[in-house]
């Protein structure tokens, strides 16, 4: 049996007479793909036949829904730093990928999605399961194309991988007609090393770095807000050097979490709608705001006309389109964060801002007394979501990868999980996709089997892709699943309570027997309703060598605070 390395050499050094479908599989292997996620169908069946022949070298994971395939590929990409791959047939198979593709686009996740298409002579005829997936996916892909000739397959796939992983990463879709899949041609694979007019990494200007350093060196109240660009650029060490050398308090966006340990003394917490009180409040008191690899999303800024107007704004980013898009910058530093932050470290003076840092500590004390203490050390009878996260921290020592869905539990997970290892917070940030966590956790665990992967999910989002329990069972993926069950669509209910006079329109959930469903998929399961059961149940779950489902019944009408109401300023952050 040939190794994958031998096959790669054969693919690049030797011309083979093969079908387009075999060319697809060989192209994927040449790009180092060892796992892909998908669901077969008529228009992609020739490719699946070839995958069967190469199953000892490339592992196909049959998800239970194409959306699950896209999210699993996202989880794989987010924890590994590699390109995730998803595959589907034409028509509904392709359209079912769209939510995952859109999620990957806004969260800068590198994906290559391959879809089958009807025979080229049928295009435009409304043939069975024909859909214009290129037209549909154009707004939510970094690049896409349709291939109608077998000889064009290798170049299309090579370009797809190059675009997906280079610069600011993102999803790419390649749609391949069935006749292109079955036609033979002379195959030779060459990796793509550049695309005309596409400059994925702008050159970092030393003058811009010097201008940024001058502002920082003279600042009295500097503040850093970093995002996922630090993780994507593998610049965690450089970020830490910048923060420590200049003594700057540093906050993070949801997708930036885990780039710096949550226990670091200069880590001041999360910004945003449900972020920590101090970094939100003091955004409007800093004199220099340094944004690194983040895009000034509306959930971070609140009202733009009242966001950091007193501060000089420095923006480090790889994507020129993000500069001045939402917030006007005084100094823009383009380039890969690893390179630009390394240049910044050299230009910074050693400094400390103890009195400024104390302001953050003082506001944290207020938040602890009014919010955190009740979340983590409750006196009421019902369980809180926060104490579940606290128990998970104890058992995992902050080294687990936390994959959260979307809702109240997501905000609690981001606020209270301990992150000691980078690439540990995997969640749907920009699109806010319910149903993300279960399949994403599968991809994360398969990419990093040595890591503990814990999915934190609400009872609403869990039921959107609950069928992926079948994938967990079939793949024997040791994912730990925690459903925080409050019998509500909790985040919507919170808004209804605060802003709609408690009119809980269509948010109360009548849920099934979650434990019985998990056991139906042969997954060990347990339900916790009392505080005295929690610690032992979480310990049993984490120590399990196999997948495990834990349902925790929490307070039905608990809210997540702090909170910046929609349309309000970051200064208007509420503690109750």
XYZ file of N, CA, C and O in Angstrom, residues 185-306:
488
model
N -9.115 12.069 -18.713
C -8.166 13.048 -19.242
C -6.805 12.745 -18.638
O -6.671 11.902 -17.742
N -5.778 13.432 -19.124
C -4.423 13.253 -18.609
C -4.227 14.162 -17.395
O -4.139 15.388 -17.526
N -4.148 13.536 -16.220
C -4.126 14.269 -14.942
C -2.704 14.560 -14.500
O -1.834 13.692 -14.501
N -2.483 15.802 -14.108
C -1.238 16.200 -13.442
C -1.574 17.344 -12.497
O -2.234 18.296 -12.901
N -1.155 17.229 -11.235
C -1.567 18.218 -10.244
C -0.425 19.156 -9.887
O 0.685 18.703 -9.576
N -0.704 20.437 -9.936
C 0.254 21.449 -9.500
C -0.426 22.367 -8.499
O -1.495 22.912 -8.778
N 0.191 22.520 -7.344
C -0.382 23.411 -6.342
C -0.375 24.858 -6.844
O 0.546 25.274 -7.542
N -1.392 25.585 -6.472
C -1.498 27.001 -6.834
C -0.631 27.816 -5.883
O -0.702 27.650 -4.661
N 0.169 28.693 -6.430
C 1.058 29.527 -5.617
C 0.788 31.010 -5.787
O 1.527 31.845 -5.271
N -0.262 31.329 -6.508
C -0.615 32.738 -6.686
C -1.720 32.892 -7.714
O -1.887 32.044 -8.591
N -2.484 33.961 -7.556
C -3.574 34.265 -8.484
C -3.408 35.714 -8.919
O -3.213 36.604 -8.086
N -3.489 35.936 -10.196
C -3.312 37.282 -10.749
C -4.294 38.268 -10.097
O -5.465 37.978 -9.930
N -3.791 39.412 -9.712
C -4.562 40.510 -9.120
C -5.045 40.217 -7.703
O -5.807 40.997 -7.138
N -4.618 39.099 -7.139
C -5.011 38.761 -5.768
C -3.786 38.848 -4.882
O -2.833 38.082 -5.039
N -3.812 39.801 -3.952
C -2.683 40.023 -3.049
C -3.144 39.718 -1.626
O -3.641 40.605 -0.918
N -3.008 38.454 -1.188
C -3.630 38.060 0.083
C -2.997 38.661 1.328
O -3.673 38.832 2.340
N -1.692 38.975 1.275
C -1.018 39.526 2.464
C -0.361 40.848 2.090
O 0.698 40.867 1.443
N -0.967 41.967 2.456
C -0.340 43.255 2.143
C 0.981 43.423 2.888
O 1.149 42.904 3.991
N 1.878 44.129 2.285
C 3.182 44.373 2.919
C 3.012 45.353 4.086
O 2.358 46.384 3.961
N 3.579 44.993 5.211
C 3.477 45.845 6.401
C 4.433 47.025 6.288
O 5.624 46.854 6.026
N 3.897 48.201 6.490
C 4.694 49.429 6.396
C 5.396 49.712 7.718
O 4.745 49.798 8.769
N 6.713 49.862 7.654
C 7.471 50.215 8.860
C 7.055 51.582 9.381
O 6.988 51.807 10.599
N 6.728 52.504 8.470
C 6.291 53.843 8.886
C 4.989 53.752 9.677
O 4.812 54.459 10.681
N 4.079 52.893 9.214
C 2.808 52.737 9.932
C 3.040 52.129 11.310
O 2.428 52.560 12.305
N 3.922 51.149 11.388
C 4.251 50.542 12.682
C 4.865 51.578 13.618
O 4.517 51.650 14.809
N 5.757 52.392 13.083
C 6.400 53.433 13.905
C 5.380 54.456 14.402
O 5.453 54.915 15.547
N 4.430 54.802 13.540
C 3.383 55.758 13.937
C 2.508 55.168 15.033
O 2.131 55.866 15.991
N 2.193 53.872 14.901
C 1.406 53.196 15.933
C 2.179 53.154 17.248
O 1.620 53.438 18.330
N 3.459 52.813 17.176
C 4.289 52.728 18.384
C 4.403 54.080 19.074
O 4.384 54.163 20.314
N 4.504 55.147 18.297
C 4.614 56.488 18.884
C 3.360 56.832 19.688
O 3.452 57.380 20.799
N 2.193 56.502 19.142
C 0.942 56.756 19.862
C 0.879 55.927 21.151
O 0.489 56.421 22.214
N 1.275 54.668 21.048
C 1.218 53.776 22.215
C 2.216 54.202 23.279
O 1.901 54.219 24.481
N 3.425 54.555 22.845
C 4.468 54.942 23.813
C 4.094 56.200 24.601
O 4.537 56.385 25.741
N 3.292 57.071 23.987
C 2.909 58.325 24.644
C 1.548 58.251 25.326
O 1.100 59.230 25.929
N 0.886 57.101 25.226
C -0.465 56.970 25.784
C -0.435 56.875 27.299
O 0.486 56.300 27.888
N -1.446 57.435 27.929
C -1.617 57.316 29.377
C -2.612 56.196 29.712
O -2.498 55.561 30.765
N -3.581 56.000 28.823
C -4.612 54.993 29.059
C -4.828 54.159 27.785
O -5.886 54.199 27.162
N -3.820 53.381 27.379
C -3.979 52.557 26.175
C -4.787 51.297 26.476
O -4.791 50.788 27.602
N -5.460 50.798 25.466
C -6.249 49.571 25.623
C -6.198 48.797 24.313
O -6.343 49.370 23.228
N -5.984 47.484 24.418
C -5.979 46.596 23.251
C -7.292 45.824 23.196
O -7.786 45.374 24.223
N -7.847 45.703 22.014
C -8.929 44.754 21.752
C -8.470 43.863 20.602
O -8.216 44.356 19.507
N -8.306 42.565 20.900
C -7.853 41.672 19.841
C -8.968 40.712 19.439
O -9.869 40.407 20.212
N -8.867 40.261 18.188
C -9.854 39.332 17.650
C -9.203 38.090 17.096
O -8.035 37.790 17.353
N -9.951 37.379 16.258
C -9.505 36.099 15.740
C -8.308 36.231 14.794
O -7.600 35.252 14.559
N -8.073 37.424 14.279
C -6.926 37.610 13.397
C -5.612 37.214 14.047
O -4.672 36.785 13.361
N -5.536 37.330 15.371
C -4.330 36.907 16.088
C -4.169 35.394 15.990
O -3.070 34.879 15.751
N -5.263 34.654 16.162
C -5.216 33.189 16.097
C -4.965 32.723 14.669
O -4.129 31.845 14.426
N -5.652 33.329 13.711
C -5.476 32.941 12.310
C -4.053 33.228 11.833
O -3.503 32.498 11.017
N -3.450 34.287 12.358
C -2.077 34.634 11.993
C -1.030 33.932 12.832
O 0.165 34.172 12.642
N -1.481 33.081 13.779
C -0.572 32.369 14.695
C 0.358 33.351 15.410
O 1.555 33.126 15.545
N -0.252 34.446 15.873
C 0.521 35.529 16.479
C 0.314 35.612 17.982
O 0.506 36.678 18.583
N -0.055 34.500 18.611
C -0.319 34.528 20.049
C 0.899 34.980 20.849
O 0.782 35.797 21.781
N 2.079 34.467 20.502
C 3.295 34.831 21.247
C 3.618 36.307 21.063
O 4.027 36.995 22.022
N 3.439 36.817 19.858
C 3.729 38.223 19.577
C 2.745 39.140 20.307
O 3.134 40.194 20.816
N 1.465 38.741 20.364
C 0.485 39.524 21.119
C 0.898 39.612 22.585
O 0.865 40.695 23.180
N 1.297 38.487 23.146
C 1.703 38.461 24.559
C 2.907 39.370 24.787
O 2.970 40.100 25.791
N 3.857 39.363 23.854
C 5.033 40.233 23.979
C 4.632 41.700 23.974
O 5.150 42.497 24.766
N 3.740 42.075 23.068
C 3.287 43.467 22.972
C 2.634 43.895 24.279
O 2.941 44.950 24.848
N 1.707 43.057 24.759
C 0.955 43.386 25.973
C 1.886 43.532 27.172
O 1.779 44.491 27.946
N 2.801 42.589 27.306
C 3.673 42.596 28.478
C 4.737 43.687 28.414
O 5.055 44.314 29.437
N 5.290 43.937 27.247
C 6.339 44.956 27.148
C 5.775 46.352 27.423
O 6.396 47.150 28.138
N 4.589 46.628 26.877
C 4.010 47.963 27.029
C 3.059 48.061 28.217
O 2.557 49.150 28.521
N 2.782 46.926 28.880
C 1.920 46.936 30.060
C 0.499 47.375 29.773
O -0.103 48.114 30.550
N -0.055 46.908 28.649
C -1.362 47.406 28.197
C -2.476 46.436 28.593
O -2.412 45.242 28.261
N -3.528 46.906 29.248
C -4.702 46.062 29.470
C -5.296 45.633 28.123
O -5.416 46.452 27.208
N -5.654 44.354 28.027
C -6.080 43.812 26.729
C -7.368 43.015 26.876
O -7.489 42.154 27.755
N -8.321 43.308 26.001
C -9.615 42.622 25.979
C -9.758 41.881 24.651
O -9.020 42.119 23.696
N -10.754 41.004 24.582
C -10.908 40.165 23.405
C -12.351 40.106 22.927
O -13.297 40.268 23.697
N -12.478 39.889 21.627
C -13.780 39.583 21.050
C -14.047 38.094 21.252
O -13.140 37.330 21.602
N -15.273 37.671 20.992
C -15.625 36.260 21.188
C -14.677 35.343 20.416
O -14.167 34.355 20.957
N -14.427 35.650 19.138
C -13.595 34.764 18.324
C -12.110 34.904 18.651
O -11.311 34.052 18.264
N -11.746 35.947 19.367
C -10.349 36.100 19.780
C -10.016 35.352 21.057
O -8.838 35.201 21.403
N -11.040 34.883 21.759
C -10.817 34.198 23.041
C -9.866 33.029 22.875
O -9.934 32.295 21.897
N -8.976 32.870 23.818
C -7.972 31.804 23.961
C -6.627 32.148 23.333
O -5.669 31.406 23.531
N -6.518 33.263 22.622
C -5.203 33.663 22.105
C -4.254 34.027 23.248
O -3.037 33.879 23.130
N -4.818 34.514 24.351
C -4.065 34.814 25.572
C -4.808 34.145 26.720
O -6.030 34.202 26.789
N -4.081 33.503 27.591
C -4.715 32.796 28.699
C -5.633 33.726 29.495
O -5.294 34.881 29.751
N -6.795 33.196 29.877
C -7.737 33.998 30.657
C -7.164 34.365 32.027
O -7.654 35.292 32.672
N -6.150 33.657 32.472
C -5.552 33.948 33.782
C -4.455 35.008 33.715
O -3.924 35.415 34.753
N -4.102 35.475 32.528
C -3.032 36.468 32.410
C -3.440 37.765 33.101
O -4.572 38.234 32.945
N -2.550 38.362 33.894
C -2.931 39.548 34.680
C -3.347 40.754 33.843
O -4.039 41.646 34.358
N -2.946 40.809 32.585
C -3.349 41.931 31.724
C -4.543 41.587 30.833
O -4.966 42.414 30.027
N -5.075 40.377 30.981
C -6.292 39.991 30.265
C -7.478 40.546 31.051
O -7.774 40.096 32.151
N -8.150 41.528 30.484
C -9.214 42.234 31.215
C -10.605 41.754 30.822
O -11.606 42.319 31.279
N -10.685 40.706 29.983
C -11.985 40.114 29.708
C -12.509 40.382 28.311
O -11.798 40.830 27.421
N -13.781 40.100 28.140
C -14.438 40.127 26.831
C -15.184 41.441 26.620
O -15.834 41.950 27.533
N -15.087 41.974 25.405
C -15.904 43.128 25.024
C -17.155 42.637 24.311
O -17.253 41.482 23.912
N -18.112 43.525 24.155
C -19.300 43.173 23.385
C -20.571 43.200 24.199
O -20.576 43.509 25.394
N -21.669 42.850 23.548
C -23.003 42.978 24.122
C -23.139 42.320 25.491
O -23.790 42.848 26.384
N -22.521 41.144 25.667
C -22.558 40.469 26.967
C -21.150 40.289 27.524
O -20.888 39.359 28.285
N -20.250 41.201 27.127
C -18.883 41.140 27.606
C -18.758 41.668 29.023
O -19.742 41.992 29.694
N -17.531 41.782 29.476
C -17.287 42.221 30.852
C -17.516 43.725 30.999
O -17.362 44.498 30.051
N -17.877 44.108 32.207
C -18.259 45.490 32.507
C -17.106 46.457 32.258
O -17.267 47.484 31.587
N -15.924 46.127 32.779
C -14.796 47.068 32.724
C -14.351 47.389 31.300
O -14.257 48.574 30.930
N -14.015 46.388 30.460
C -13.537 46.747 29.124
C -14.592 47.454 28.278
O -14.238 48.297 27.437
N -15.864 47.126 28.474
C -16.899 47.855 27.747
C -16.956 49.310 28.197
O -16.912 50.238 27.388
N -17.041 49.509 29.510
C -17.193 50.853 30.062
C -15.976 51.729 29.743
O -16.116 52.895 29.346
N -14.786 51.154 29.882
C -13.565 51.956 29.739
C -13.110 52.121 28.296
O -12.160 52.855 28.032
N -13.799 51.463 27.370
C -13.552 51.748 25.950
C -13.737 53.237 25.682
O -13.008 53.831 24.874
N -14.691 53.837 26.359
C -14.967 55.258 26.149
C -14.186 56.166 27.095
O -14.521 57.338 27.259
N -13.123 55.597 27.701
C -12.230 56.426 28.525
C -10.755 56.259 28.149
O -9.908 57.030 28.618
N -10.431 55.264 27.328
C -9.028 55.087 26.923
C -8.612 56.227 25.997
O -9.450 56.860 25.357
N -7.307 56.498 25.943
C -6.842 57.543 25.022
C -6.284 56.982 23.721
O -6.230 57.688 22.710
N -5.878 55.706 23.727
C -5.462 55.020 22.499
C -6.086 53.626 22.506
O -5.903 52.870 23.468
N -6.817 53.322 21.459
C -7.442 52.008 21.318
C -6.747 51.261 20.191
O -6.732 51.727 19.053
N -6.134 50.129 20.531
C -5.389 49.335 19.544
C -6.214 48.097 19.205
O -6.380 47.193 20.035
N -6.763 48.063 17.996
C -7.568 46.928 17.528
C -6.675 46.013 16.709
O -6.024 46.462 15.762
N -6.648 44.734 17.065
C -5.753 43.785 16.392
C -6.564 42.606 15.873
O -7.127 41.835 16.651
N -6.645 42.486 14.556
C -7.312 41.335 13.954
C -8.775 41.226 14.327
O -9.288 40.132 14.534
N -9.452 42.348 14.416
C -10.896 42.356 14.694
C -11.544 43.372 13.751
O -10.879 44.221 13.175
N -12.879 43.271 13.613
C -13.524 44.040 12.546
C -14.530 45.078 13.034
O -15.356 45.561 12.253
N -14.488 45.410 14.313
C -15.410 46.394 14.867
C -16.863 46.041 14.552
O -17.643 46.853 14.052
N -17.207 44.800 14.865
C -18.570 44.326 14.686
C -19.532 45.144 15.550
O -19.164 45.644 16.610
N -20.789 45.237 15.116
C -21.753 46.061 15.845
C -22.004 45.553 17.262
O -22.344 46.319 18.161
N -21.844 44.227 17.490
C -22.029 43.694 18.835
C -20.878 44.098 19.766
O -20.997 44.016 20.981
N -19.768 44.515 19.192
C -18.632 45.014 19.981
C -18.751 46.514 20.206
O -18.479 47.017 21.300
N -19.163 47.252 19.190
C -19.114 48.718 19.252
C -20.361 49.361 19.849
O -20.287 50.466 20.378
N -21.523 48.669 19.749
C -22.749 49.372 20.094
C -22.930 50.546 19.140
O -22.571 50.467 17.959
N -23.448 51.634 19.636
C -23.653 52.822 18.793
C -22.314 53.349 18.291
O -21.455 53.757 19.068
N -22.155 53.371 16.974
C -20.884 53.816 16.404
C -20.613 55.295 16.676
O -19.460 55.703 16.844
N -21.672 56.101 16.732
C -21.453 57.538 16.949
C -21.090 57.861 18.393
O -20.808 59.011 18.724
N -21.077 56.814 19.248
C -20.676 57.015 20.643
C -19.609 56.012 21.047
O -19.480 55.665 22.216
